[in-house]
């Protein structure tokens, strides 16, 4: 049964709960990554204050069993922007909301820098665990959203070299990934990450209005090296998906950008995948069937509404 209490730990890379700049990791409780052998890392995306992240995380966590919920580690990183005054007070005013929404082009570098700090933290954790006699690899599962998916892949690029000795990566879930397609194809380093993960879920939607309207225009101005000026290579993974393999499971739904954290079927599928309880069905296949059934029901409801509209003639 879903739990109603939280024992979530946290890692903060923020110096303010609104906007602010990147800081060195603050882990709560301090020995969190030493004491636990299994963590489920939740990673929010762009234009999200710490309070916004907490609301999304809490809704997601409510659908998890105690077994899985007790592994939660909430990551906070400065994916939003604000005025200096709002950062000091921790209150997001109207101007800060506008600045934050308009700041996408400056945030991929922050995501990469956040990934580096998280990698450094994990490397230090592996050393500390070994020195304290924790010889079991740290199991790291990730559920990430939007630009947090890019942070995730950048972080995992370095963690993969520790798999088997210091870490295990049983499951990675990318929702509405604000990651350019070219980065997970061909010879790009993140393509190598994707191909090496033991199990990757890619949840995407053509109905994502945020990625449809803002992602590629933001890519024009992103401060990164372009492999070319062909914007088709910079379409969002979270709108286009990718080729499925035996380890990469891909599901198209009808989510809008903010729908994933609050989708109880997604949370329950993750819970089933990670739970120690015996499994009677494959979690991803169950989620696929559920999402398909929801789509069919939505289409049927639309047809009923249309049929009930009186003819103008």
PDB file of C-alpha atoms in Angstrom:
ATOM      1  CA  UNK A   1       0.000   0.000   0.000  1.00  0.00           C
ATOM      2  CA  UNK A   2       1.204   3.557  -0.622  1.00  0.00           C
ATOM      3  CA  UNK A   3       2.756   5.202   2.405  1.00  0.00           C
ATOM      4  CA  UNK A   4       1.760   8.553   3.894  1.00  0.00           C
ATOM      5  CA  UNK A   5       4.956   9.411   5.776  1.00  0.00           C
ATOM      6  CA  UNK A   6       8.356  10.389   4.417  1.00  0.00           C
ATOM      7  CA  UNK A   7      11.859   9.382   5.428  1.00  0.00           C
ATOM      8  CA  UNK A   8      13.380  10.969   2.332  1.00  0.00           C
ATOM      9  CA  UNK A   9      16.949  12.174   2.473  1.00  0.00           C
ATOM     10  CA  UNK A  10      18.163  14.998   0.296  1.00  0.00           C
ATOM     11  CA  UNK A  11      21.108  16.366  -1.632  1.00  0.00           C
ATOM     12  CA  UNK A  12      21.022  20.102  -2.271  1.00  0.00           C
ATOM     13  CA  UNK A  13      23.185  21.877  -4.823  1.00  0.00           C
ATOM     14  CA  UNK A  14      21.336  25.172  -4.273  1.00  0.00           C
ATOM     15  CA  UNK A  15      22.337  28.163  -2.170  1.00  0.00           C
ATOM     16  CA  UNK A  16      18.726  29.384  -2.089  1.00  0.00           C
ATOM     17  CA  UNK A  17      15.326  27.731  -2.295  1.00  0.00           C
ATOM     18  CA  UNK A  18      14.463  30.199  -5.099  1.00  0.00           C
ATOM     19  CA  UNK A  19      16.958  30.840  -7.893  1.00  0.00           C
ATOM     20  CA  UNK A  20      20.444  31.362  -6.560  1.00  0.00           C
ATOM     21  CA  UNK A  21      23.644  29.730  -7.696  1.00  0.00           C
ATOM     22  CA  UNK A  22      25.203  26.302  -7.632  1.00  0.00           C
ATOM     23  CA  UNK A  23      26.945  25.263  -4.442  1.00  0.00           C
ATOM     24  CA  UNK A  24      28.793  22.218  -3.167  1.00  0.00           C
ATOM     25  CA  UNK A  25      26.492  19.359  -2.145  1.00  0.00           C
ATOM     26  CA  UNK A  26      24.749  19.481   1.218  1.00  0.00           C
ATOM     27  CA  UNK A  27      23.588  15.987   2.184  1.00  0.00           C
ATOM     28  CA  UNK A  28      20.840  15.444   4.772  1.00  0.00           C
ATOM     29  CA  UNK A  29      21.325  13.472   6.915  1.00  0.00           C
ATOM     30  CA  UNK A  30      25.086  13.813   6.608  1.00  0.00           C
ATOM     31  CA  UNK A  31      25.804  10.059   6.527  1.00  0.00           C
ATOM     32  CA  UNK A  32      22.874   9.290   4.216  1.00  0.00           C
ATOM     33  CA  UNK A  33      24.941   7.803   1.386  1.00  0.00           C
ATOM     34  CA  UNK A  34      27.159   5.888   3.775  1.00  0.00           C
ATOM     35  CA  UNK A  35      24.368   4.344   5.827  1.00  0.00           C
ATOM     36  CA  UNK A  36      22.121   3.306   2.941  1.00  0.00           C
ATOM     37  CA  UNK A  37      22.905   0.569   0.451  1.00  0.00           C
ATOM     38  CA  UNK A  38      20.068   1.465  -1.926  1.00  0.00           C
ATOM     39  CA  UNK A  39      18.833   4.883  -3.016  1.00  0.00           C
ATOM     40  CA  UNK A  40      16.158   6.132  -5.395  1.00  0.00           C
ATOM     41  CA  UNK A  41      17.278   9.545  -6.594  1.00  0.00           C
ATOM     42  CA  UNK A  42      14.536  11.956  -7.716  1.00  0.00           C
ATOM     43  CA  UNK A  43      15.764  14.741 -10.006  1.00  0.00           C
ATOM     44  CA  UNK A  44      13.582  17.683 -11.051  1.00  0.00           C
ATOM     45  CA  UNK A  45      13.986  19.763 -14.174  1.00  0.00           C
ATOM     46  CA  UNK A  46      14.150  23.334 -15.451  1.00  0.00           C
ATOM     47  CA  UNK A  47      12.239  26.288 -13.947  1.00  0.00           C
ATOM     48  CA  UNK A  48      11.526  24.507 -10.661  1.00  0.00           C
ATOM     49  CA  UNK A  49      11.997  26.104  -7.249  1.00  0.00           C
ATOM     50  CA  UNK A  50      12.767  23.906  -4.259  1.00  0.00           C
ATOM     51  CA  UNK A  51       9.151  24.204  -3.107  1.00  0.00           C
ATOM     52  CA  UNK A  52       7.933  23.193  -6.597  1.00  0.00           C
ATOM     53  CA  UNK A  53      10.240  20.178  -6.514  1.00  0.00           C
ATOM     54  CA  UNK A  54       9.007  19.156  -3.072  1.00  0.00           C
ATOM     55  CA  UNK A  55       5.394  19.260  -4.220  1.00  0.00           C
ATOM     56  CA  UNK A  56       6.134  17.022  -7.211  1.00  0.00           C
ATOM     57  CA  UNK A  57       8.297  14.646  -5.208  1.00  0.00           C
ATOM     58  CA  UNK A  58       5.681  14.316  -2.453  1.00  0.00           C
ATOM     59  CA  UNK A  59       2.909  13.424  -4.897  1.00  0.00           C
ATOM     60  CA  UNK A  60       5.147  10.821  -6.550  1.00  0.00           C
ATOM     61  CA  UNK A  61       6.292   9.335  -3.247  1.00  0.00           C
ATOM     62  CA  UNK A  62       2.749   8.872  -1.951  1.00  0.00           C
ATOM     63  CA  UNK A  63       2.235   6.088  -4.496  1.00  0.00           C
ATOM     64  CA  UNK A  64       5.281   4.119  -3.351  1.00  0.00           C
ATOM     65  CA  UNK A  65       5.435   1.257  -0.892  1.00  0.00           C
ATOM     66  CA  UNK A  66       7.393   1.777   2.325  1.00  0.00           C
ATOM     67  CA  UNK A  67      10.123  -0.504   1.019  1.00  0.00           C
ATOM     68  CA  UNK A  68      10.837   1.743  -1.964  1.00  0.00           C
ATOM     69  CA  UNK A  69       9.871   5.035  -0.360  1.00  0.00           C
ATOM     70  CA  UNK A  70      12.489   4.610   2.333  1.00  0.00           C
ATOM     71  CA  UNK A  71      15.181   4.718  -0.380  1.00  0.00           C
ATOM     72  CA  UNK A  72      14.183   8.176  -1.643  1.00  0.00           C
ATOM     73  CA  UNK A  73      16.819  10.882  -1.960  1.00  0.00           C
ATOM     74  CA  UNK A  74      15.524  14.223  -3.243  1.00  0.00           C
ATOM     75  CA  UNK A  75      17.953  16.200  -5.377  1.00  0.00           C
ATOM     76  CA  UNK A  76      17.663  19.980  -5.553  1.00  0.00           C
ATOM     77  CA  UNK A  77      19.645  21.968  -8.122  1.00  0.00           C
ATOM     78  CA  UNK A  78      19.281  25.579  -9.365  1.00  0.00           C
ATOM     79  CA  UNK A  79      17.288  24.918 -12.512  1.00  0.00           C
ATOM     80  CA  UNK A  80      15.326  28.137 -11.990  1.00  0.00           C
ATOM     81  CA  UNK A  81      16.318  31.805 -11.979  1.00  0.00           C
ATOM     82  CA  UNK A  82      15.273  34.755  -9.868  1.00  0.00           C
ATOM     83  CA  UNK A  83      16.170  38.274  -8.855  1.00  0.00           C
ATOM     84  CA  UNK A  84      18.805  38.567  -6.136  1.00  0.00           C
ATOM     85  CA  UNK A  85      16.190  40.002  -3.802  1.00  0.00           C
ATOM     86  CA  UNK A  86      13.896  36.997  -4.249  1.00  0.00           C
ATOM     87  CA  UNK A  87      16.800  34.603  -3.757  1.00  0.00           C
ATOM     88  CA  UNK A  88      17.579  36.293  -0.447  1.00  0.00           C
ATOM     89  CA  UNK A  89      13.964  36.155   0.776  1.00  0.00           C
ATOM     90  CA  UNK A  90      13.148  32.735  -0.681  1.00  0.00           C
ATOM     91  CA  UNK A  91       9.974  34.122  -2.276  1.00  0.00           C
ATOM     92  CA  UNK A  92       9.437  33.983  -6.042  1.00  0.00           C
ATOM     93  CA  UNK A  93       7.865  37.195  -7.295  1.00  0.00           C
ATOM     94  CA  UNK A  94       6.326  37.899 -10.693  1.00  0.00           C
ATOM     95  CA  UNK A  95       9.563  39.189 -12.202  1.00  0.00           C
ATOM     96  CA  UNK A  96      11.458  36.110 -11.021  1.00  0.00           C
ATOM     97  CA  UNK A  97       8.831  33.839 -12.563  1.00  0.00           C
ATOM     98  CA  UNK A  98       9.303  35.605 -15.896  1.00  0.00           C
ATOM     99  CA  UNK A  99      13.099  35.506 -15.661  1.00  0.00           C
ATOM    100  CA  UNK A 100      13.061  31.850 -14.753  1.00  0.00           C
ATOM    101  CA  UNK A 101      10.811  30.840 -17.645  1.00  0.00           C
ATOM    102  CA  UNK A 102      12.989  32.816 -20.068  1.00  0.00           C
ATOM    103  CA  UNK A 103      16.315  31.443 -18.825  1.00  0.00           C
ATOM    104  CA  UNK A 104      16.368  27.999 -20.463  1.00  0.00           C
ATOM    105  CA  UNK A 105      19.334  28.701 -22.727  1.00  0.00           C
ATOM    106  CA  UNK A 106      21.527  29.316 -19.685  1.00  0.00           C
ATOM    107  CA  UNK A 107      20.472  26.217 -17.768  1.00  0.00           C
ATOM    108  CA  UNK A 108      22.009  23.242 -19.668  1.00  0.00           C
ATOM    109  CA  UNK A 109      25.495  24.352 -18.528  1.00  0.00           C
ATOM    110  CA  UNK A 110      24.168  24.500 -14.948  1.00  0.00           C
ATOM    111  CA  UNK A 111      22.789  20.992 -15.387  1.00  0.00           C
ATOM    112  CA  UNK A 112      26.223  19.789 -16.532  1.00  0.00           C
ATOM    113  CA  UNK A 113      27.957  21.524 -13.634  1.00  0.00           C
ATOM    114  CA  UNK A 114      25.411  20.022 -11.239  1.00  0.00           C
ATOM    115  CA  UNK A 115      26.148  16.599 -12.703  1.00  0.00           C
ATOM    116  CA  UNK A 116      29.857  17.134 -12.069  1.00  0.00           C
ATOM    117  CA  UNK A 117      29.246  18.029  -8.429  1.00  0.00           C
ATOM    118  CA  UNK A 118      27.017  14.999  -8.023  1.00  0.00           C
ATOM    119  CA  UNK A 119      29.660  12.762  -9.626  1.00  0.00           C
ATOM    120  CA  UNK A 120      32.301  14.160  -7.276  1.00  0.00           C
ATOM    121  CA  UNK A 121      30.018  13.523  -4.311  1.00  0.00           C
ATOM    122  CA  UNK A 122      29.397   9.941  -5.368  1.00  0.00           C
ATOM    123  CA  UNK A 123      33.099   9.286  -5.967  1.00  0.00           C
ATOM    124  CA  UNK A 124      33.859  10.580  -2.474  1.00  0.00           C
ATOM    125  CA  UNK A 125      31.013   8.437  -1.150  1.00  0.00           C
ATOM    126  CA  UNK A 126      32.459   5.299  -2.713  1.00  0.00           C
ATOM    127  CA  UNK A 127      35.788   5.962  -0.995  1.00  0.00           C
ATOM    128  CA  UNK A 128      34.120   6.665   2.355  1.00  0.00           C
ATOM    129  CA  UNK A 129      31.996   3.533   2.122  1.00  0.00           C
ATOM    130  CA  UNK A 130      35.064   1.407   1.404  1.00  0.00           C
ATOM    131  CA  UNK A 131      36.981   3.003   4.296  1.00  0.00           C
ATOM    132  CA  UNK A 132      34.077   2.379   6.682  1.00  0.00           C
ATOM    133  CA  UNK A 133      33.749  -1.280   5.684  1.00  0.00           C
ATOM    134  CA  UNK A 134      30.615  -0.892   3.539  1.00  0.00           C
ATOM    135  CA  UNK A 135      31.795  -3.274   0.857  1.00  0.00           C
ATOM    136  CA  UNK A 136      28.437  -3.670  -0.852  1.00  0.00           C
ATOM    137  CA  UNK A 137      28.048  -1.515  -4.025  1.00  0.00           C
ATOM    138  CA  UNK A 138      25.684   1.426  -3.622  1.00  0.00           C
ATOM    139  CA  UNK A 139      22.535   0.725  -5.644  1.00  0.00           C
ATOM    140  CA  UNK A 140      21.497   3.930  -7.424  1.00  0.00           C
ATOM    141  CA  UNK A 141      18.160   4.161  -9.222  1.00  0.00           C
ATOM    142  CA  UNK A 142      17.062   7.443 -10.779  1.00  0.00           C
ATOM    143  CA  UNK A 143      13.743   8.993 -11.762  1.00  0.00           C
ATOM    144  CA  UNK A 144      14.371  12.270 -13.599  1.00  0.00           C
ATOM    145  CA  UNK A 145      12.257  14.846 -15.393  1.00  0.00           C
ATOM    146  CA  UNK A 146      12.888  17.417 -18.135  1.00  0.00           C
ATOM    147  CA  UNK A 147      16.350  19.014 -17.931  1.00  0.00           C
ATOM    148  CA  UNK A 148      17.012  16.799 -14.928  1.00  0.00           C
ATOM    149  CA  UNK A 149      17.316  13.963 -17.464  1.00  0.00           C
ATOM    150  CA  UNK A 150      20.330  15.663 -19.005  1.00  0.00           C
ATOM    151  CA  UNK A 151      21.850  16.116 -15.561  1.00  0.00           C
ATOM    152  CA  UNK A 152      21.224  12.415 -14.958  1.00  0.00           C
ATOM    153  CA  UNK A 153      22.942  11.204 -18.115  1.00  0.00           C
ATOM    154  CA  UNK A 154      25.917  13.518 -17.576  1.00  0.00           C
ATOM    155  CA  UNK A 155      26.249  12.205 -14.013  1.00  0.00           C
ATOM    156  CA  UNK A 156      25.925   8.551 -15.001  1.00  0.00           C
ATOM    157  CA  UNK A 157      28.616   8.930 -17.662  1.00  0.00           C
ATOM    158  CA  UNK A 158      31.240   8.837 -14.894  1.00  0.00           C
ATOM    159  CA  UNK A 159      29.418   6.592 -12.443  1.00  0.00           C
ATOM    160  CA  UNK A 160      29.259   3.791 -15.031  1.00  0.00           C
ATOM    161  CA  UNK A 161      32.996   3.174 -14.652  1.00  0.00           C
ATOM    162  CA  UNK A 162      32.338   2.250 -11.002  1.00  0.00           C
ATOM    163  CA  UNK A 163      29.587  -0.263 -11.722  1.00  0.00           C
ATOM    164  CA  UNK A 164      30.239  -3.652 -10.184  1.00  0.00           C
ATOM    165  CA  UNK A 165      32.831  -2.396  -7.722  1.00  0.00           C
ATOM    166  CA  UNK A 166      31.277   0.670  -6.086  1.00  0.00           C
ATOM    167  CA  UNK A 167      27.850   1.080  -7.668  1.00  0.00           C
ATOM    168  CA  UNK A 168      24.932  -0.687  -9.304  1.00  0.00           C
ATOM    169  CA  UNK A 169      22.440   1.058 -11.610  1.00  0.00           C
ATOM    170  CA  UNK A 170      19.401  -1.234 -11.875  1.00  0.00           C
ATOM    171  CA  UNK A 171      16.884   1.298 -13.212  1.00  0.00           C
ATOM    172  CA  UNK A 172      16.924   4.768 -14.760  1.00  0.00           C
ATOM    173  CA  UNK A 173      13.685   6.512 -15.733  1.00  0.00           C
ATOM    174  CA  UNK A 174      13.689   9.571 -18.006  1.00  0.00           C
ATOM    175  CA  UNK A 175      10.420  11.523 -18.207  1.00  0.00           C
ATOM    176  CA  UNK A 176       9.903  14.348 -20.738  1.00  0.00           C
ATOM    177  CA  UNK A 177      13.654  14.413 -21.311  1.00  0.00           C
ATOM    178  CA  UNK A 178      14.941  17.860 -22.347  1.00  0.00           C
ATOM    179  CA  UNK A 179      17.863  16.194 -24.090  1.00  0.00           C
ATOM    180  CA  UNK A 180      18.655  16.798 -27.784  1.00  0.00           C
ATOM    181  CA  UNK A 181      18.277  13.698 -29.907  1.00  0.00           C
ATOM    182  CA  UNK A 182      21.831  13.901 -31.251  1.00  0.00           C
ATOM    183  CA  UNK A 183      23.224  13.476 -27.722  1.00  0.00           C
ATOM    184  CA  UNK A 184      21.902   9.932 -27.402  1.00  0.00           C
ATOM    185  CA  UNK A 185      22.756   8.839 -30.937  1.00  0.00           C
ATOM    186  CA  UNK A 186      25.886   7.949 -32.850  1.00  0.00           C
ATOM    187  CA  UNK A 187      29.229   8.480 -31.149  1.00  0.00           C
ATOM    188  CA  UNK A 188      28.198  11.118 -28.618  1.00  0.00           C
ATOM    189  CA  UNK A 189      29.311  10.268 -25.092  1.00  0.00           C
ATOM    190  CA  UNK A 190      25.752  10.202 -23.776  1.00  0.00           C
ATOM    191  CA  UNK A 191      24.838   7.644 -26.444  1.00  0.00           C
ATOM    192  CA  UNK A 192      27.384   5.375 -24.813  1.00  0.00           C
ATOM    193  CA  UNK A 193      25.777   5.979 -21.416  1.00  0.00           C
ATOM    194  CA  UNK A 194      22.325   5.095 -22.717  1.00  0.00           C
ATOM    195  CA  UNK A 195      23.579   1.887 -24.338  1.00  0.00           C
ATOM    196  CA  UNK A 196      25.318   0.704 -21.169  1.00  0.00           C
ATOM    197  CA  UNK A 197      22.538   1.202 -18.636  1.00  0.00           C
ATOM    198  CA  UNK A 198      21.083  -2.131 -17.438  1.00  0.00           C
ATOM    199  CA  UNK A 199      17.496  -0.854 -17.758  1.00  0.00           C
ATOM    200  CA  UNK A 200      16.349   2.514 -19.074  1.00  0.00           C
ATOM    201  CA  UNK A 201      12.757   3.703 -19.354  1.00  0.00           C
ATOM    202  CA  UNK A 202      12.120   6.610 -21.736  1.00  0.00           C
ATOM    203  CA  UNK A 203       8.657   8.131 -21.305  1.00  0.00           C
ATOM    204  CA  UNK A 204       7.758  10.723 -23.931  1.00  0.00           C
ATOM    205  CA  UNK A 205       4.805  12.562 -25.390  1.00  0.00           C
ATOM    206  CA  UNK A 206       4.032  14.413 -28.620  1.00  0.00           C
ATOM    207  CA  UNK A 207       1.490  16.350 -26.541  1.00  0.00           C
ATOM    208  CA  UNK A 208       4.189  18.044 -24.455  1.00  0.00           C
ATOM    209  CA  UNK A 209       3.492  21.726 -25.056  1.00  0.00           C
ATOM    210  CA  UNK A 210       6.561  22.991 -23.184  1.00  0.00           C
ATOM    211  CA  UNK A 211       9.023  20.951 -25.221  1.00  0.00           C
ATOM    212  CA  UNK A 212       7.119  21.638 -28.443  1.00  0.00           C
ATOM    213  CA  UNK A 213       7.129  25.412 -28.013  1.00  0.00           C
ATOM    214  CA  UNK A 214      10.370  26.163 -26.265  1.00  0.00           C
ATOM    215  CA  UNK A 215      12.939  23.387 -26.537  1.00  0.00           C
ATOM    216  CA  UNK A 216      14.316  23.849 -30.061  1.00  0.00           C
ATOM    217  CA  UNK A 217      14.193  27.673 -29.958  1.00  0.00           C
ATOM    218  CA  UNK A 218      16.133  27.418 -26.713  1.00  0.00           C
ATOM    219  CA  UNK A 219      18.653  25.125 -28.385  1.00  0.00           C
ATOM    220  CA  UNK A 220      19.512  27.879 -30.868  1.00  0.00           C
ATOM    221  CA  UNK A 221      20.871  29.972 -28.034  1.00  0.00           C
ATOM    222  CA  UNK A 222      22.226  27.231 -25.801  1.00  0.00           C
ATOM    223  CA  UNK A 223      25.834  27.850 -24.913  1.00  0.00           C
ATOM    224  CA  UNK A 224      27.148  24.560 -26.220  1.00  0.00           C
ATOM    225  CA  UNK A 225      29.065  23.357 -29.257  1.00  0.00           C
ATOM    226  CA  UNK A 226      26.794  22.587 -32.163  1.00  0.00           C
ATOM    227  CA  UNK A 227      27.585  19.481 -34.187  1.00  0.00           C
ATOM    228  CA  UNK A 228      25.729  21.303 -36.951  1.00  0.00           C
ATOM    229  CA  UNK A 229      23.057  23.921 -37.355  1.00  0.00           C
ATOM    230  CA  UNK A 230      20.522  21.258 -38.285  1.00  0.00           C
ATOM    231  CA  UNK A 231      17.831  21.792 -35.664  1.00  0.00           C
ATOM    232  CA  UNK A 232      16.198  18.459 -36.480  1.00  0.00           C
ATOM    233  CA  UNK A 233      19.068  16.853 -34.582  1.00  0.00           C
ATOM    234  CA  UNK A 234      18.143  18.985 -31.607  1.00  0.00           C
ATOM    235  CA  UNK A 235      14.588  17.798 -31.185  1.00  0.00           C
ATOM    236  CA  UNK A 236      13.793  16.798 -27.627  1.00  0.00           C
ATOM    237  CA  UNK A 237      14.044  13.164 -26.626  1.00  0.00           C
ATOM    238  CA  UNK A 238      10.982  13.831 -24.462  1.00  0.00           C
ATOM    239  CA  UNK A 239       8.866  14.499 -27.569  1.00  0.00           C
ATOM    240  CA  UNK A 240      10.411  12.086 -30.060  1.00  0.00           C
ATOM    241  CA  UNK A 241      11.464   9.070 -28.021  1.00  0.00           C
ATOM    242  CA  UNK A 242      14.166   6.757 -29.316  1.00  0.00           C
ATOM    243  CA  UNK A 243      14.634   3.250 -30.616  1.00  0.00           C
ATOM    244  CA  UNK A 244      13.825   0.547 -28.095  1.00  0.00           C
ATOM    245  CA  UNK A 245      16.188  -2.345 -27.352  1.00  0.00           C
ATOM    246  CA  UNK A 246      16.181  -5.183 -24.871  1.00  0.00           C
ATOM    247  CA  UNK A 247      17.497  -2.747 -22.232  1.00  0.00           C
ATOM    248  CA  UNK A 248      15.895   0.497 -23.426  1.00  0.00           C
ATOM    249  CA  UNK A 249      12.134   0.529 -22.938  1.00  0.00           C
ATOM    250  CA  UNK A 250      10.268   3.353 -24.662  1.00  0.00           C
ATOM    251  CA  UNK A 251       6.692   4.454 -24.058  1.00  0.00           C
ATOM    252  CA  UNK A 252       4.694   7.190 -25.759  1.00  0.00           C
ATOM    253  CA  UNK A 253       1.820   8.626 -23.762  1.00  0.00           C
ATOM    254  CA  UNK A 254      -0.354  11.709 -23.854  1.00  0.00           C
ATOM    255  CA  UNK A 255       1.300  13.517 -20.974  1.00  0.00           C
ATOM    256  CA  UNK A 256       1.820  17.245 -20.928  1.00  0.00           C
ATOM    257  CA  UNK A 257       5.124  18.405 -19.478  1.00  0.00           C
ATOM    258  CA  UNK A 258       4.041  18.531 -15.832  1.00  0.00           C
ATOM    259  CA  UNK A 259       1.923  15.378 -15.835  1.00  0.00           C
ATOM    260  CA  UNK A 260       4.579  12.754 -15.149  1.00  0.00           C
ATOM    261  CA  UNK A 261       5.297  13.241 -11.427  1.00  0.00           C
ATOM    262  CA  UNK A 262       1.576  13.198 -10.635  1.00  0.00           C
ATOM    263  CA  UNK A 263       0.788  10.107 -12.727  1.00  0.00           C
ATOM    264  CA  UNK A 264       0.110   7.381 -10.193  1.00  0.00           C
ATOM    265  CA  UNK A 265       0.508   4.650 -12.804  1.00  0.00           C
ATOM    266  CA  UNK A 266       4.085   5.773 -13.516  1.00  0.00           C
ATOM    267  CA  UNK A 267       4.914   5.855  -9.809  1.00  0.00           C
ATOM    268  CA  UNK A 268       3.357   2.456  -9.211  1.00  0.00           C
ATOM    269  CA  UNK A 269       5.268   0.924 -12.118  1.00  0.00           C
ATOM    270  CA  UNK A 270       8.529   2.250 -10.672  1.00  0.00           C
ATOM    271  CA  UNK A 271       7.519   0.909  -7.277  1.00  0.00           C
ATOM    272  CA  UNK A 272       6.779  -2.542  -8.650  1.00  0.00           C
ATOM    273  CA  UNK A 273      10.062  -2.599 -10.568  1.00  0.00           C
ATOM    274  CA  UNK A 274      12.099  -1.745  -7.471  1.00  0.00           C
ATOM    275  CA  UNK A 275      10.140  -3.560  -4.785  1.00  0.00           C
ATOM    276  CA  UNK A 276      11.512  -6.730  -3.237  1.00  0.00           C
ATOM    277  CA  UNK A 277       8.008  -8.228  -3.372  1.00  0.00           C
ATOM    278  CA  UNK A 278       7.463 -11.057  -5.887  1.00  0.00           C
ATOM    279  CA  UNK A 279       6.387  -9.799  -9.313  1.00  0.00           C
ATOM    280  CA  UNK A 280       3.514 -11.415 -11.173  1.00  0.00           C
ATOM    281  CA  UNK A 281       3.823  -9.164 -14.240  1.00  0.00           C
ATOM    282  CA  UNK A 282       6.562  -7.098 -15.872  1.00  0.00           C
ATOM    283  CA  UNK A 283       6.150  -3.521 -14.548  1.00  0.00           C
ATOM    284  CA  UNK A 284       6.940  -1.681 -17.778  1.00  0.00           C
ATOM    285  CA  UNK A 285       4.647  -3.886 -19.825  1.00  0.00           C
ATOM    286  CA  UNK A 286       1.871  -3.277 -17.294  1.00  0.00           C
ATOM    287  CA  UNK A 287       2.452   0.489 -17.534  1.00  0.00           C
ATOM    288  CA  UNK A 288       2.403   0.289 -21.329  1.00  0.00           C
ATOM    289  CA  UNK A 289      -0.924  -1.522 -21.286  1.00  0.00           C
ATOM    290  CA  UNK A 290      -2.394   0.939 -18.770  1.00  0.00           C
ATOM    291  CA  UNK A 291      -1.285   4.002 -20.760  1.00  0.00           C
ATOM    292  CA  UNK A 292      -2.712   2.478 -23.944  1.00  0.00           C
ATOM    293  CA  UNK A 293      -6.034   1.733 -22.226  1.00  0.00           C
ATOM    294  CA  UNK A 294      -6.191   5.309 -20.908  1.00  0.00           C
ATOM    295  CA  UNK A 295      -5.652   6.600 -24.426  1.00  0.00           C
ATOM    296  CA  UNK A 296      -8.438   4.422 -25.793  1.00  0.00           C
ATOM    297  CA  UNK A 297     -10.793   5.593 -23.040  1.00  0.00           C
ATOM    298  CA  UNK A 298      -9.898   9.238 -23.696  1.00  0.00           C
ATOM    299  CA  UNK A 299     -10.606   8.847 -27.412  1.00  0.00           C
ATOM    300  CA  UNK A 300     -13.935   7.176 -26.667  1.00  0.00           C
ATOM    301  CA  UNK A 301     -14.882  10.001 -24.302  1.00  0.00           C
ATOM    302  CA  UNK A 302     -14.002  12.579 -26.973  1.00  0.00           C
ATOM    303  CA  UNK A 303     -16.188  10.784 -29.500  1.00  0.00           C
ATOM    304  CA  UNK A 304     -19.107  10.712 -27.037  1.00  0.00           C
ATOM    305  CA  UNK A 305     -18.801  14.439 -26.448  1.00  0.00           C
ATOM    306  CA  UNK A 306     -18.664  15.150 -30.181  1.00  0.00           C
ATOM    307  CA  UNK A 307     -21.676  12.923 -30.817  1.00  0.00           C
ATOM    308  CA  UNK A 308     -23.659  14.734 -28.125  1.00  0.00           C
ATOM    309  CA  UNK A 309     -23.092  18.150 -29.707  1.00  0.00           C
ATOM    310  CA  UNK A 310     -26.317  19.149 -31.540  1.00  0.00           C
ATOM    311  CA  UNK A 311     -25.913  19.552 -35.250  1.00  0.00           C
ATOM    312  CA  UNK A 312     -25.739  23.140 -36.449  1.00  0.00           C
ATOM    313  CA  UNK A 313     -27.808  22.112 -39.405  1.00  0.00           C
TER     314      UNK A 313
END
